[in-house]
Coordinates of C-alpha atoms and ligand atoms in Angstrom, one line a residue:
X1 CA 0.0 0.0 0.0
X2 CA 1.3 3.4 -0.9
X3 CA 1.8 5.6 2.2
X4 CA -0.5 8.6 2.4
X5 CA 1.1 11.9 1.6
X6 CA 2.0 13.9 4.7
X7 CA 0.5 17.2 5.7
X8 CA 3.2 19.8 5.3
X9 CA 3.5 22.8 7.6
X10 CA 5.8 25.8 7.4
X11 CA 6.1 28.4 10.2
X12 CA 8.1 31.6 10.2
X13 CA 8.2 34.5 12.6
X14 CA 8.4 36.9 9.7
X15 CA 8.1 40.2 11.6
X16 CA 8.9 39.5 15.3
X17 CA 8.1 43.2 16.2
X18 CA 4.6 42.7 15.0
X19 CA 4.2 39.5 17.0
X20 CA 3.0 37.5 14.1
X21 CA 3.8 34.0 12.9
X22 CA 3.2 33.2 9.3
X23 CA 2.0 29.6 9.0
X24 CA 1.2 27.6 5.9
X25 CA -0.4 24.2 5.7
X26 CA -0.2 22.2 2.5
X27 CA -2.4 19.2 1.6
X28 CA -1.4 17.2 -1.4
X29 CA -4.9 15.6 -1.9
X30 CA -7.6 17.9 -0.5
X31 CA -11.1 16.6 0.2
X32 CA -12.8 16.8 -3.3
X33 CA -15.9 18.1 -1.6
X34 CA -14.0 21.0 -0.2
X35 CA -11.2 20.6 2.4
X36 CA -12.0 21.9 5.9
X37 CA -9.4 23.2 8.3
X38 CA -9.8 24.2 12.0
X39 CA -7.8 25.5 14.9
X40 CA -8.3 23.9 18.3
X41 CA -10.7 25.6 20.8
X42 CA -8.5 24.5 23.7
X43 CA -5.1 23.1 24.6
X44 CA -4.9 19.7 26.3
X45 CA -3.8 20.0 29.9
X46 CA -5.6 23.4 30.4
X47 CA -9.3 22.7 30.6
X48 CA -10.8 25.9 29.3
X49 CA -12.2 27.0 25.9
X50 CA -9.7 29.5 24.6
X51 CA -10.7 29.8 21.0
X52 CA -7.2 30.1 19.5
X53 CA -8.8 31.1 16.2
X54 CA -9.4 34.6 17.6
X55 CA -5.7 35.3 17.0
X56 CA -5.8 34.5 13.3
X57 CA -5.3 37.9 11.7
X58 CA -5.6 36.8 8.1
X59 CA -6.0 33.6 6.2
X60 CA -6.1 32.7 2.5
X61 CA -5.8 29.6 0.3
X62 CA -4.2 28.9 -3.0
X63 CA -3.5 26.0 -5.4
X64 CA -0.9 25.9 -8.1
X65 CA -0.5 29.6 -7.9
X66 CA -4.2 30.4 -8.1
X67 CA -6.3 31.7 -5.2
X68 CA -8.9 29.3 -3.8
X69 CA -12.0 30.7 -2.1
X70 CA -12.2 30.0 1.6
X71 CA -15.5 30.1 3.5
X72 CA -15.6 30.4 7.2
X73 CA -18.1 27.9 8.7
X74 CA -17.9 28.7 12.3
X75 CA -15.6 30.5 14.8
X76 CA -12.7 28.2 14.1
X77 CA -13.4 26.2 10.9
X78 CA -12.8 27.1 7.3
X79 CA -13.6 25.3 4.1
X80 CA -11.7 25.7 0.9
X81 CA -13.5 25.5 -2.4
X82 CA -13.0 22.1 -4.1
X83 CA -9.7 21.9 -6.0
X84 CA -7.3 19.2 -7.2
X85 CA -4.5 20.1 -5.0
X86 CA -2.0 20.6 -3.7
X87 CA -3.9 23.1 -1.6
X88 CA -2.1 25.5 0.7
X89 CA -3.8 27.6 3.4
X90 CA -1.7 30.4 4.8
X91 CA -2.4 32.3 8.0
X92 CA -0.9 35.2 10.0
X93 CA -1.3 34.5 13.6
X94 CA -0.9 37.1 16.4
X95 CA 1.4 35.8 19.2
X96 CA 1.5 37.9 22.3
X97 CA 0.5 35.6 25.1
X98 CA 3.4 35.0 27.4
X99 CA 2.0 31.9 29.0
X100 CA 2.6 28.2 28.6
X101 CA -0.7 27.8 26.8
X102 CA -0.3 30.1 23.8
X103 CA 2.2 31.7 21.5
X104 CA 4.5 34.6 22.0
X105 CA 6.9 36.4 19.7
X106 CA 9.1 39.5 19.8
X107 CA 12.6 40.4 18.8
X108 CA 14.0 38.5 21.9
X109 CA 12.4 35.1 21.3
X110 CA 9.5 33.1 19.9
X111 CA 7.4 30.4 21.6
X112 CA 4.5 28.5 20.3
X113 CA 2.2 25.6 21.0
X114 CA 0.9 23.8 17.9
X115 CA -2.6 24.4 19.1
X116 CA -2.1 28.1 18.5
X117 CA -0.6 27.9 15.0
X118 CA -1.2 24.6 13.2
X119 CA -4.5 24.1 11.3
X120 CA -6.0 20.7 11.7
X121 CA -6.8 19.2 8.4
X122 CA -10.2 17.7 9.0
X123 CA -10.4 14.1 8.1
X124 CA -6.6 13.8 7.7
X125 CA -5.6 14.0 11.4
X126 CA -3.9 10.6 11.2
X127 CA -1.6 11.7 8.4
X128 CA 2.1 12.1 9.2
X129 CA 3.1 15.8 9.6
X130 CA 6.2 17.6 8.5
X131 CA 7.0 21.0 9.7
X132 CA 9.6 23.4 8.4
X133 CA 10.6 25.9 11.1
X134 CA 12.3 29.0 9.7
X135 CA 14.3 31.7 11.4
X136 CA 13.1 35.3 11.2
X137 CA 14.7 37.1 8.3
X138 CA 17.6 39.4 9.2
X139 CA 21.1 39.2 10.6
X140 CA 20.0 40.1 14.1
X141 CA 18.5 36.7 14.4
X142 CA 21.5 34.8 13.2
X143 CA 22.2 33.4 16.7
X144 CA 18.7 32.1 17.2
X145 CA 18.3 28.3 17.8
X146 CA 15.3 26.0 18.2
X147 CA 14.4 23.9 21.3
X148 CA 11.6 21.3 21.0
X149 CA 11.0 17.7 21.5
X150 CA 9.7 17.3 18.0
X151 CA 11.7 14.7 16.1
X152 CA 14.2 16.2 13.7
X153 CA 13.7 15.3 10.0
X154 CA 16.5 17.1 8.4
X155 CA 17.0 19.9 10.9
X156 CA 20.3 19.9 12.8
X157 CA 20.3 19.7 16.6
X158 CA 18.8 23.0 17.9
X159 CA 18.6 24.1 14.3
X160 CA 16.0 25.6 12.1
X161 CA 14.8 23.2 9.4
X162 CA 12.4 20.3 9.1
X163 CA 10.8 18.4 12.0
X164 CA 8.2 15.6 11.9
X165 CA 5.3 14.1 13.9
X166 CA 3.4 10.9 13.4
X167 CA 0.0 12.7 13.3
X168 CA -1.7 15.9 14.2
X169 CA -2.2 14.8 17.8
X170 CA 1.5 14.5 18.2
X171 CA 2.3 17.6 16.2
X172 CA 0.5 19.9 18.6
X173 CA 2.0 18.1 21.7
X174 CA 5.6 19.5 21.2
X175 CA 5.8 23.2 22.0
X176 CA 8.7 25.1 20.3
X177 CA 11.0 27.7 21.7
X178 CA 13.3 29.8 19.4
X179 CA 15.9 32.4 20.4
X180 CA 19.1 32.5 22.3
X181 CA 18.2 30.3 25.3
X182 CA 20.7 28.9 27.8
X183 CA 21.0 25.1 27.6
X184 CA 22.0 22.2 29.8
X185 CA 21.6 18.4 29.3
X186 CA 21.6 15.3 31.5
X187 CA 20.6 11.7 31.0
X188 CA 18.1 9.5 32.8
X189 CA 18.7 5.7 32.2
X190 CA 20.3 6.6 28.8
X191 CA 17.5 8.9 27.7
X192 CA 18.7 12.4 26.9
X193 CA 17.0 15.2 28.9
X194 CA 17.5 18.8 28.2
X195 CA 16.7 22.2 29.7
X196 CA 16.3 25.3 27.5
X197 CA 16.2 28.4 29.6
X198 CA 14.8 31.6 28.1
X199 CA 14.8 35.0 29.7
X200 CA 17.2 37.3 31.6
X201 CA 18.5 35.1 34.3
X202 CA 21.6 34.0 36.2
X203 CA 21.1 30.4 36.9
X204 CA 23.4 27.7 38.3
X205 CA 22.6 25.4 35.3
X206 CA 24.8 22.6 36.6
X207 CA 22.9 22.5 39.9
X208 CA 19.6 22.7 38.1
X209 CA 20.5 19.8 35.9
X210 CA 21.7 17.7 38.9
X211 CA 18.5 18.3 40.9
X212 CA 16.1 17.8 38.0
X213 CA 17.9 14.5 37.2
X214 CA 17.2 13.3 40.7
X215 CA 13.5 14.2 40.4
X216 CA 13.2 12.5 37.0
X217 CA 15.0 9.3 38.2
X218 CA 12.6 9.2 41.2
X219 CA 9.5 9.1 38.9
X220 CA 11.2 6.6 36.6
X221 CA 11.9 4.4 39.6
X222 CA 8.2 4.6 40.7
X223 CA 6.8 3.5 37.3
X224 CA 9.6 1.2 36.3
X225 CA 12.1 2.5 33.7
X226 CA 13.2 3.4 31.2
X227 CA 11.5 6.8 30.7
X228 CA 8.7 6.4 28.1
X229 CA 10.1 8.8 25.5
X230 CA 13.2 9.0 23.4
X231 CA 14.1 12.5 24.5
X232 CA 12.7 15.0 27.0
X233 CA 12.9 18.8 27.0
X234 CA 12.2 21.3 29.8
X235 CA 11.3 24.6 28.1
X236 CA 11.7 27.1 30.9
X237 CA 10.9 30.8 30.6
X238 CA 12.2 33.0 33.5
X239 CA 10.4 36.2 34.1
X240 CA 10.4 38.9 36.9
X241 CA 7.3 37.2 38.2
X242 CA 5.6 34.1 36.9
X243 CA 4.5 30.6 37.7
X244 CA 2.9 28.0 35.5
X245 CA 3.5 24.7 33.7
X246 CA 1.9 22.6 31.0
X247 CA 2.7 18.9 30.4
X248 CA 3.4 17.3 27.1
X249 CA 4.4 13.7 26.0
X250 CA 8.1 14.5 25.7
X251 CA 8.5 18.0 27.1
X252 CA 7.0 20.6 29.3
X253 CA 6.7 24.3 29.1
X254 CA 7.3 26.1 32.4
X255 CA 7.2 29.7 33.4
X256 CA 8.9 30.8 36.6
X257 CA 10.2 33.8 38.4
X258 CA 13.9 34.3 37.8
X259 CA 14.5 34.3 41.5
X260 CA 13.1 30.8 41.8
X261 CA 16.1 29.5 40.0
X262 CA 19.2 28.5 41.9
X263 CA 21.8 31.3 41.9
X264 CA 25.5 30.6 41.2
X265 CA 27.5 30.3 44.4
X266 CA 24.5 29.7 46.6
X267 CA 24.0 26.1 47.9
X268 CA 21.0 26.6 50.1
X269 CA 17.6 25.6 48.7
X270 CA 15.2 28.5 49.0
X271 CA 11.5 27.9 49.4
X272 CA 10.9 29.3 45.9
X273 CA 13.5 27.0 44.3
X274 CA 11.8 24.0 46.0
X275 CA 8.5 25.3 44.6
X276 CA 10.1 25.4 41.1
X277 CA 11.4 21.9 41.5
X278 CA 7.8 20.9 42.6
X279 CA 6.4 22.4 39.4
X280 CA 9.0 20.6 37.2
X281 CA 8.3 17.4 39.2
X282 CA 4.6 17.8 38.6
X283 CA 4.9 18.2 34.9
X284 CA 7.3 15.3 34.5
X285 CA 5.0 13.0 36.5
X286 CA 2.3 13.9 33.9
X287 CA 4.5 12.2 31.3
X288 CA 2.9 9.1 32.7
X289 CA -0.2 10.3 34.5
X290 CA -2.5 12.1 31.9
X291 CA -0.2 12.0 28.8
X292 CA -0.2 8.2 28.7
X293 CA -2.5 7.1 31.5
X294 CA -5.4 9.1 30.1
X295 CA -9.1 9.4 30.9
X296 CA -11.2 7.7 28.2
X297 CA -12.8 11.1 27.7
X298 CA -9.5 12.3 26.2
X299 CA -8.9 9.4 23.9
X300 CA -8.9 11.0 21.5
X301 CA -9.2 14.6 22.5
X302 CA -12.1 16.4 20.9
X303 CA -10.4 19.7 20.1
X304 CA -13.4 21.7 19.1
X305 CA -15.3 21.5 22.4
X306 CA -15.2 20.7 26.2
X307 CA -14.2 17.1 27.1
X308 CA -16.0 16.2 30.2
X309 CA -14.6 13.8 32.9
X310 CA -15.2 13.5 36.6
X311 CA -11.7 12.1 37.1
X312 CA -9.4 15.1 36.9
X313 CA -8.8 14.6 40.7
X314 CA -6.9 11.5 39.7
X315 CA -4.9 13.0 36.9
X316 CA -4.2 16.4 38.6
X317 CA -4.7 15.5 42.2
X318 CA -2.6 12.4 42.3
X319 CA 0.1 14.2 40.2
X320 CA 0.0 17.1 42.8
X321 CA 0.5 14.5 45.5
X322 CA 3.5 12.9 43.9
X323 CA 5.2 16.1 42.8
X324 CA 6.3 17.0 46.3
X325 CA 6.4 13.4 47.7
X326 CA 9.0 12.7 45.0
X327 CA 11.1 15.6 46.3
X328 CA 11.2 14.1 49.8
X329 CA 11.8 10.6 48.4
X330 CA 14.8 11.8 46.4
X331 CA 16.2 13.9 49.2
X332 CA 15.4 17.4 47.8
X333 CA 13.0 18.1 50.7
X334 CA 13.5 17.0 54.3
X335 CA 10.6 15.0 55.9
X336 CA 10.0 18.1 58.1
X337 CA 9.9 20.4 55.0
X338 CA 7.5 17.9 53.4
X339 CA 5.1 18.1 56.4
X340 CA 5.2 21.9 56.1
X341 CA 4.1 21.6 52.5
X342 CA 1.3 19.2 53.4
X343 CA 0.3 21.5 56.3
X344 CA -0.1 24.4 53.8
X345 CA -2.1 22.3 51.4
X346 CA -4.5 21.4 54.3
X347 CA -4.6 25.1 55.3
X348 CA -5.6 26.0 51.8
X349 CA -8.5 23.5 51.8
X350 CA -9.7 24.7 55.3
X351 CA -9.8 28.3 54.0
X352 CA -12.1 27.3 51.1
X353 CA -15.7 27.4 52.1
X354 CA -16.6 26.1 48.7
X355 CA -15.4 22.6 49.9
X356 CA -18.9 22.4 51.5
X357 CA -20.6 23.3 48.2
X358 CA -18.8 21.4 45.5
X359 CA -17.6 17.8 45.4
X360 CA -14.4 16.8 43.8
X361 CA -16.2 15.0 41.0
X362 CA -18.2 18.1 40.3
X363 CA -15.1 20.3 40.4
X364 CA -13.5 18.1 37.8
X365 CA -16.6 18.0 35.5
X366 CA -17.1 21.7 35.7
X367 CA -13.4 22.7 35.4
X368 CA -14.2 24.3 32.0
X369 CA -16.6 26.9 33.5
X370 CA -15.5 27.0 37.2
X371 CA -12.0 26.1 38.2
X372 CA -10.5 27.7 35.1
X373 CA -12.8 30.7 35.2
X374 CA -12.6 31.8 38.8
X375 CA -14.3 35.0 39.9
X376 CA -14.6 36.8 43.3
X377 CA -17.1 34.1 44.4
X378 CA -14.8 31.2 43.7
X379 CA -13.7 30.4 47.3
X380 CA -17.4 30.2 48.3
X381 CA -18.5 28.1 45.4
X382 CA -15.7 25.7 44.4
X383 CA -13.0 23.3 45.6
X384 CA -9.7 22.6 43.7
X385 CA -9.3 19.2 42.2
X386 CA -5.5 19.9 42.5
X387 CA -5.4 20.8 46.2
X388 CA -8.2 18.6 47.6
X389 CA -7.3 16.0 45.0
X390 CA -3.7 15.7 46.3
X391 CA -5.1 15.3 49.8
X392 CA -7.5 12.5 48.6
X393 CA -4.4 10.8 47.1
X394 CA -2.6 11.2 50.4
X395 CA -5.6 9.7 52.3
X396 CA -5.9 6.8 49.8
X397 CA -2.2 6.1 50.1
X398 CA -2.2 6.1 53.9
X399 CA -5.4 4.1 54.1
X400 CA -4.0 1.4 51.9
X401 CA -0.7 1.3 53.7
X402 CA -2.4 1.1 57.1
X403 CA -4.9 -1.6 56.1
X404 CA -2.3 -3.7 54.4
X405 CA 0.4 -3.3 57.0
X406 CA 2.5 -1.4 54.4
X407 CA 2.4 -4.2 51.8
X408 CA 0.5 -2.2 49.3
X409 CA 0.2 1.5 48.5
X410 CA -0.9 4.1 46.0
X411 CA 2.5 3.4 44.3
X412 CA 1.2 0.0 43.3
X413 CA -2.0 1.5 41.9
X414 CA 0.0 3.9 39.8
X415 CA 2.2 1.1 38.4
X416 CA -1.0 -0.9 37.7
X417 CA -2.6 2.0 35.9
X418 CA 0.6 2.3 33.8
X419 CA 0.6 -1.4 32.9
X420 CA -3.1 -1.7 32.2
X421 CA -3.8 1.6 30.5
X422 CA -0.8 3.8 29.9
X423 CA 1.5 1.4 28.2
X424 CA -1.2 0.0 26.0
X425 CA -2.6 3.4 25.1
X426 CA -6.1 2.5 26.4
X427 CA -8.3 5.2 28.0
X428 CA -9.1 4.9 31.7
X429 CA -12.9 4.5 32.2
X430 CA -14.6 6.9 34.6
X431 CA -14.5 4.3 37.4
X432 CA -11.2 2.8 36.3
X433 CA -8.9 4.3 38.9
X434 CA -11.2 3.4 41.8
X435 CA -11.8 -0.1 40.6
X436 CA -8.1 -0.8 39.9
X437 CA -7.2 0.6 43.3
X438 CA -9.4 -1.9 45.0
X439 CA -8.2 -4.7 42.7
X440 CA -4.5 -4.1 43.2
X441 CA -4.6 -3.4 46.9
X442 CA -7.3 -5.8 48.1
X443 CA -8.7 -3.0 50.2
X444 CA -12.3 -2.0 50.0
X445 CA -12.2 1.6 49.1
X446 CA -15.7 2.3 47.8
X447 CA -17.0 4.1 50.9
X448 CA -13.8 6.1 51.1
X449 CA -14.0 7.3 47.5
X450 CA -17.8 8.0 47.9
X451 CA -17.0 10.3 50.7
X452 CA -13.8 11.8 49.3
X453 CA -15.0 12.4 45.7
X454 CA -18.8 12.4 45.8
X455 CA -19.6 14.2 49.0
X456 CA -18.5 17.4 50.7
X457 CA -17.7 15.7 54.0
X458 CA -14.2 16.4 55.5
X459 CA -11.4 14.0 54.7
X460 CA -10.2 11.6 57.5
X461 CA -6.8 13.3 57.5
X462 CA -6.3 13.2 61.3
X463 CA -6.8 9.5 61.8
X464 CA -4.9 8.5 58.7
X465 CA -1.9 10.7 59.5
X466 CA -1.9 9.3 63.0
X467 CA -1.3 5.9 61.4
X468 CA 2.1 7.2 60.3
X469 CA 2.9 8.9 63.5
X470 CA 2.0 12.4 62.4
X471 CA -0.1 14.8 64.6
X472 CA -2.4 17.4 63.1
X473 CA -2.7 20.7 64.8
X474 CA -5.2 23.4 63.8
X475 CA -5.0 27.0 65.0
X476 CA -6.0 30.5 63.9
X477 CA -3.9 32.4 61.4
X478 CA -1.3 34.8 63.0
X479 CA -1.3 37.3 60.2
X480 CA -2.6 37.8 56.6
X481 CA 0.6 36.2 55.4
X482 CA 0.4 33.1 57.5
X483 CA 0.1 30.2 55.0
X484 CA 0.1 27.5 57.7
X485 CA 2.5 24.5 57.8
X486 CA 4.3 25.9 60.8
X487 CA 3.5 25.9 64.5
X488 CA 2.3 29.1 66.1
X489 CA 5.4 31.2 66.9
X490 CA 5.6 31.3 70.7
X491 CA 5.5 34.8 72.1
X492 CA 3.8 36.0 68.9
X493 CA 0.8 34.0 70.0
X494 CA -0.3 37.1 71.9
X495 CA 0.0 39.1 68.7
X496 CA -2.2 36.5 66.9
X497 CA -5.2 38.0 65.2
X498 CA -8.1 37.9 67.6
X499 CA -10.8 38.9 65.1
X500 CA -11.7 38.4 61.5
X501 CA -13.6 40.4 58.9
X502 CA -14.4 37.3 57.0
X503 CA -12.8 38.7 53.8
X504 CA -9.6 38.7 51.8
X505 CA -8.0 42.0 51.0
X506 CA -5.3 43.1 48.6
X507 CA -3.2 46.2 48.1
X508 CA -4.4 47.6 44.8
X509 CA -2.4 50.8 44.1
X510 CA -2.3 51.7 47.8
X511 CA -6.1 51.0 48.2
X512 CA -7.3 48.4 50.7
X513 CA -9.6 46.4 48.4
X514 CA -11.8 43.4 49.3
X515 CA -11.0 40.7 46.8
X516 CA -13.2 38.0 48.3
X517 CA -16.0 38.1 50.9
X518 CA -16.5 34.7 52.6
X519 CA -20.0 33.3 53.0
X520 CA -21.5 33.8 56.4
X521 CA -18.7 36.0 57.6
X522 CA -18.9 39.4 59.3
X523 CA -18.2 41.4 56.1
X524 CA -20.9 39.7 54.2
X525 CA -23.4 40.0 57.1
X526 CA -22.7 43.7 57.2
X527 CA -23.3 44.2 53.5
X528 CA -19.7 44.5 52.2
X529 CA -18.9 43.0 48.8
X530 CA -15.9 42.0 46.8
X531 CA -14.5 45.0 45.0
X532 CA -15.3 47.4 47.9
X533 CA -12.4 49.6 49.0
X534 CA -12.2 50.0 52.8
X535 CA -11.2 53.6 53.8
X536 CA -11.8 53.8 57.5
X537 CA -12.4 51.6 60.6
X538 CA -14.0 53.5 63.5
X539 CA -13.1 56.8 61.9
X540 CA -9.4 55.9 61.4
X541 CA -8.0 55.7 57.9
X542 CA -7.6 52.1 56.8
X543 CA -4.8 51.2 54.4
X544 CA -3.0 48.0 53.5
X545 CA -0.4 49.0 56.0
X546 CA -2.8 49.9 58.9
X547 CA -5.5 47.2 58.7
X548 CA -3.7 44.6 60.8
X549 CA -2.9 47.0 63.7
X550 CA -6.4 48.4 63.5
X551 CA -8.0 45.0 63.8
X552 CA -5.4 44.0 66.4
X553 CA -7.1 46.3 68.9
X554 CA -10.5 44.7 68.6
X555 CA -12.2 41.7 70.1
X556 CA -14.7 39.2 68.9
X557 CA -18.2 40.6 69.3
X558 CA -17.0 44.3 68.9
X559 CA -19.0 46.3 66.4
X560 CA -16.8 48.5 64.2
X561 CA -18.0 51.4 62.0
X562 CA -16.6 50.8 58.5
X563 CA -16.4 53.3 55.7
X564 CA -15.9 51.9 52.2
X565 CA -16.3 52.9 48.6
X566 CA -18.4 50.7 46.2
X567 CA -17.6 52.2 42.8
X568 CA -17.7 55.9 43.6
X569 CA -20.3 55.7 46.3
X570 CA -19.4 55.9 50.0
X571 CA -21.0 53.3 52.3
X572 CA -21.1 53.4 56.1
X573 CA -21.7 50.0 57.7
X574 CA -21.5 48.4 61.0
X575 CA -19.4 45.2 61.1
X576 CA -19.7 42.8 64.1
X577 CA -16.4 41.1 64.3
X578 CA -16.0 37.4 64.8
X579 CA -13.3 35.2 66.3
X580 CA -10.9 34.0 63.6
X581 CA -11.6 30.6 62.1
X582 CA -9.4 27.7 63.1
X583 CA -8.2 27.3 59.5
X584 CA -4.4 27.0 59.8
X585 CA -2.9 23.6 59.9
X586 CA 0.5 22.4 61.1
X587 CA 1.7 18.8 61.0
X588 CA 4.3 17.3 63.4
X589 CA 6.1 14.0 63.6
X590 CA 5.2 12.3 66.9
X591 CA 8.3 12.1 69.2
X592 CA 7.8 8.4 70.0
X593 CA 5.6 6.8 67.5
X594 CA 4.7 3.1 67.7
X595 CA 7.0 0.8 65.8
X596 CA 4.3 -0.1 63.3
X597 CA 3.6 3.6 62.6
X598 CA 7.3 4.3 62.1
X599 CA 7.5 1.4 59.6
X600 CA 4.6 2.7 57.7
X601 CA 6.1 6.2 57.7
X602 CA 9.4 5.0 56.3
X603 CA 7.6 3.2 53.5
X604 CA 5.5 6.3 52.7
X605 CA 8.4 8.8 52.7
X606 CA 11.0 6.5 51.2
X607 CA 8.8 5.0 48.6
X608 CA 9.0 1.4 49.6
Ligands
ZN1 ZN1 -1.0 19.2 36.3

């Protein structure tokens, strides 16, 4: 049988200052009824309709030098008039989104996801794809190179030229960076791993490579090696401030703050560097969990609409659990630091009244319209399938370990998911994770999962952590910046906040603005709303700098006169202050745990 002709793409940042990529797509044998083309409405891994077609500035088609009429069928689909082919559709695409989800281009660098730039040739998605990546014209770009996990098909290493993908699904799963990035490489069980680092930064690349290698090896150990790709690339963009990551089958795009990266000559690991390693760890774990062990609802992805699943807790929550657990298992976090991280995750959940409104299954299903489109009411209305999902994974792990005397764990469930679904490329049914967990561990988990995923009841964290000799302590926040994870500072306990407004505030240009008003709290009861700007408490000027001392003088039950602006209208309200909620969690290793608890703890933290 003659192989089908590939779909040929060509992309060039023709005028970087105008932030436009020029992209052409050529089909040798277009649909005789009129070939249709479309851009995806979303990018896998980020569950929100983004309508990338809105960045198409112009589009036209031609065949053998003659223009072919193009009709637009809906917001992201075009149909070319019937022609014999070859048919080329060319588009100019605006690229000014400096996130891991879109495309960005200026004279300093270019970055794109295939979902932003490559038209899908409808009906020919299975065809092999070739893409020619061209440098911007002009000598000032002579030093630009290319970093991507796309397979080279003529291009030299890091060079412009031709790359290839097996099909459209693969083509859009290898983001591309071009510019003058820094570069470092390491190997994991013989598989080359690379870091391409963009942006103005001073990073200790050798240390970064050393630490990332440990993280990658840890995940490979968990699933059983070798790594499931031929090559892996971390595409990192360092900015003044930024945080985000998106997983792909053989790479990840990360955005971080340049201060998160390890600085030359510094050996200590800062909190923010550990956060960066946690992000890299998260995305690398996704190489298995969600890129290969996939929900049935994503096999294949429907790129023109929402893809509903109630199981994002398993793909994002379990991944969020293992991202930091891997750091402690490979020695990049101490067990005490890990407890601090867990304490903060529990604190975040306790500070989310929406955990009483939305179940984890609902959070997952509605990710498209809720988690990814949060507004001022979000804390009251929703719960995160990342945050709560990671704690469900923790509970499931500890439950299995304690019921089986440490012979089974969530690690076994992950390996089984990899064997049964991931390696074979079969989608995981909606109840697949729960059923396999029971099957592999022999532990009845149905009532646990019903409670954790399909009810808003609290998780049994205290009893399960006790099984590994960890005590849970819950207290009031000491200040607005208290994220939990640490015990109350002695002495400062007297300075601890004694009252709460029941609202979150932010410094917006020097104004003290309410960003969120919590359900059933004092601010809501008094009639304050998100967006209001507080200007005075009991006749004294309130600012971001004075609010804490002003509240510090008051006691629960006191009524305080509040002046605030809503839009340009002054309000005067009476707020009856409440005692602060016990919403700040700290975990501690028991001094003398039982031998059995100590054994379970070792298995948990050491991954045995
Ligand atoms: Zn994730």
